[in-house]
C-alpha positions as a printed Julia matrix, in Angstrom:
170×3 Matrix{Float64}:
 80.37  84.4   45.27
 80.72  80.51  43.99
 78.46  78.03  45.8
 79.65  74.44  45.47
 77.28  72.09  46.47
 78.87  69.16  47.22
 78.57  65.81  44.98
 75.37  65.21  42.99
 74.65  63.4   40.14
 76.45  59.51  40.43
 77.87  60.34  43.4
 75.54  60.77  46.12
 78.25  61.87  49.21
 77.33  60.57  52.26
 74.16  58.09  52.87
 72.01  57.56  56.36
 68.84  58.18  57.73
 66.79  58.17  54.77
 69.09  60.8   53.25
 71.82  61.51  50.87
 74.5   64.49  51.09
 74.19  65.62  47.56
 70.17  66.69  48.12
 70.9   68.67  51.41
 74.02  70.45  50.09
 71.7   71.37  47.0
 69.27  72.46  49.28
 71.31  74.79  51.23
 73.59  75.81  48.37
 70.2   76.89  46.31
 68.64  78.83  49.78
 72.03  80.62  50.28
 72.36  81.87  46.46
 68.58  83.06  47.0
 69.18  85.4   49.61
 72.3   86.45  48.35
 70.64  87.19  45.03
 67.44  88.47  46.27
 68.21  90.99  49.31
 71.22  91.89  48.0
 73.03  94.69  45.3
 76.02  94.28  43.01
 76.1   90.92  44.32
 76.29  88.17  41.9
 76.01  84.25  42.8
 77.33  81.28  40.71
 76.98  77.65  41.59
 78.25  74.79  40.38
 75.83  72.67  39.94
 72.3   73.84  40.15
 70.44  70.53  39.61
 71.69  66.78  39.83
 74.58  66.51  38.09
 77.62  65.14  38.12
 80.69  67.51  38.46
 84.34  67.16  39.2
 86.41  68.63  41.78
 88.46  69.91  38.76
 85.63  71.17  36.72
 83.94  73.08  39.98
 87.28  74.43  40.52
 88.21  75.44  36.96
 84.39  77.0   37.17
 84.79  79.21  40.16
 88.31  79.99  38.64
 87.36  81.08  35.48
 84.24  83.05  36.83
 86.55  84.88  38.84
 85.34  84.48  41.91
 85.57  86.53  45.14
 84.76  83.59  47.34
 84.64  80.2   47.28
 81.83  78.12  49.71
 81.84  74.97  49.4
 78.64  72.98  51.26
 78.98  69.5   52.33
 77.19  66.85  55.07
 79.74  65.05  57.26
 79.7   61.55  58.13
 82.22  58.98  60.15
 80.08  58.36  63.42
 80.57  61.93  65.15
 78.33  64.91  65.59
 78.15  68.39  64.94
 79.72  71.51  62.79
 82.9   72.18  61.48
 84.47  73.96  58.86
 88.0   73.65  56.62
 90.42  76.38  54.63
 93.33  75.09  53.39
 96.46  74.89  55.2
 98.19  77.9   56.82
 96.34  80.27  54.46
 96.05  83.86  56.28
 92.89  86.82  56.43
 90.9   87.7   54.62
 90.42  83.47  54.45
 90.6   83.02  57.77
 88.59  85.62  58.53
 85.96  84.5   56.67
 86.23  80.91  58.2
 85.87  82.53  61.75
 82.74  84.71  60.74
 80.95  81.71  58.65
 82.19  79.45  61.53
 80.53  81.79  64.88
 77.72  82.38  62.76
 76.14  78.47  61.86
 77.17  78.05  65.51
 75.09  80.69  66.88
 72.16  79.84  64.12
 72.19  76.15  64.86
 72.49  73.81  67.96
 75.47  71.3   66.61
 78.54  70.66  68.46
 81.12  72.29  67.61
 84.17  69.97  66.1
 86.26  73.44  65.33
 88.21  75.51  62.54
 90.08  73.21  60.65
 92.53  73.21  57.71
 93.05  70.43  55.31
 94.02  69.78  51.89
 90.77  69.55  50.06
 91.16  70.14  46.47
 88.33  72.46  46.95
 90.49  74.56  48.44
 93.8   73.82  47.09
 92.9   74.34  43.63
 90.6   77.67  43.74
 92.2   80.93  43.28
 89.96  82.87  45.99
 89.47  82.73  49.43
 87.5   79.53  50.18
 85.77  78.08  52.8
 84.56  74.28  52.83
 81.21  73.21  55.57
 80.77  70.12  56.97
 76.99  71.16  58.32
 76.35  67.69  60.6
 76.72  64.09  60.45
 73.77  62.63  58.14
 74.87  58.82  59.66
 73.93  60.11  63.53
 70.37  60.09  64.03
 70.1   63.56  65.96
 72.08  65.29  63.37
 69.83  63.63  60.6
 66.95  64.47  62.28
 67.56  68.4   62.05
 69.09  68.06  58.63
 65.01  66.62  57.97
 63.44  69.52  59.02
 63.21  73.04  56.93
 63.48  75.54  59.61
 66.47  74.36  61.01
 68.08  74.01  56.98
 67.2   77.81  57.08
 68.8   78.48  60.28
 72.22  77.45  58.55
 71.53  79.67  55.67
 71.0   82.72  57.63
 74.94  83.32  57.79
 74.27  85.51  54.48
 72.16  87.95  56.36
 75.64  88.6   58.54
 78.36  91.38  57.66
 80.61  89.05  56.12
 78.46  89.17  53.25
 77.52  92.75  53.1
């Protein structure tokens, strides 16, 4: 499994409410390869980035690519004035994709109280350019106050990791 924690380094991804998009998705990313790795076998966990760097959408791409890769996740904090959860695979891709999209999708949902803004497609690089099954998470909107304010707090960041204790991942 590939963990891309979105942005770091120079480019801090979306700003508000005293925090920045490339420090939660680092957060989550690093809590989700932790389980995985620890109460797991014969699983093995690469990120791309494990600290603050900066990174391409190329070079995590060609990473996951030439890791060979099973599956792609890609983390990343929303922003744009809404609210809530929502998820991305690239356009008209079929199972086992979608399939993980709907069980990653149900599961924050049932772990976390955000709205939920749907199963979406779009043509992310992310997912256009990796050659596994990959699923990118918009996990709130860090510029609305009540979705900052549970982004702030450690239990709930847990909450949204807790997807890898599902059967998707066993």
């Amino acid at each position: 499994i590939f963990i891309d924690p979105g942005h770091g380094g120079t480019d801090p991804g979306a700003v508000g409410n005293g925090l920045q998009e490339k420090n939660l998705t680092l957060q989550i990313s690093t809590k989700i390869r932790d389980i995985l790795v620890n109460e797991y076998n014969n699983v093995y966990v690469n990120m791309s980035r494990t600290g603050d760097q900066t990174l391409s959408l190329k070079q995590r791409t060609d990473a996951a690519n030439a890791w060979g890769a099973d599956f792609l996740l890609s983390v990343h904090i929303n922003a744009g004035g809404g609210t809530g959860y929502e998820d991305y695979v690239y356009p008209n891709v079929g199972a086992p994709t979608t399939t993980y999209q709907r069980a990653i999708h149900e599961e924050v949902l049932k772990q976390v109280d955000f709205r939920d803004r749907g199963m979406k497609q779009a043509n992310f690089h992310m997912l256009r350019e990796s050659r596994m099954p990959a699923v990118l998470t918009e996990n709130g909107f860090i510029d609305n106050a009540t979705d900052a304010s549970k982004l702030k707090d450690s239990t709930f960041i847990s909450r949204i990791c807790c997807i890898v204790d599902k059967p998707i991942f066993r």
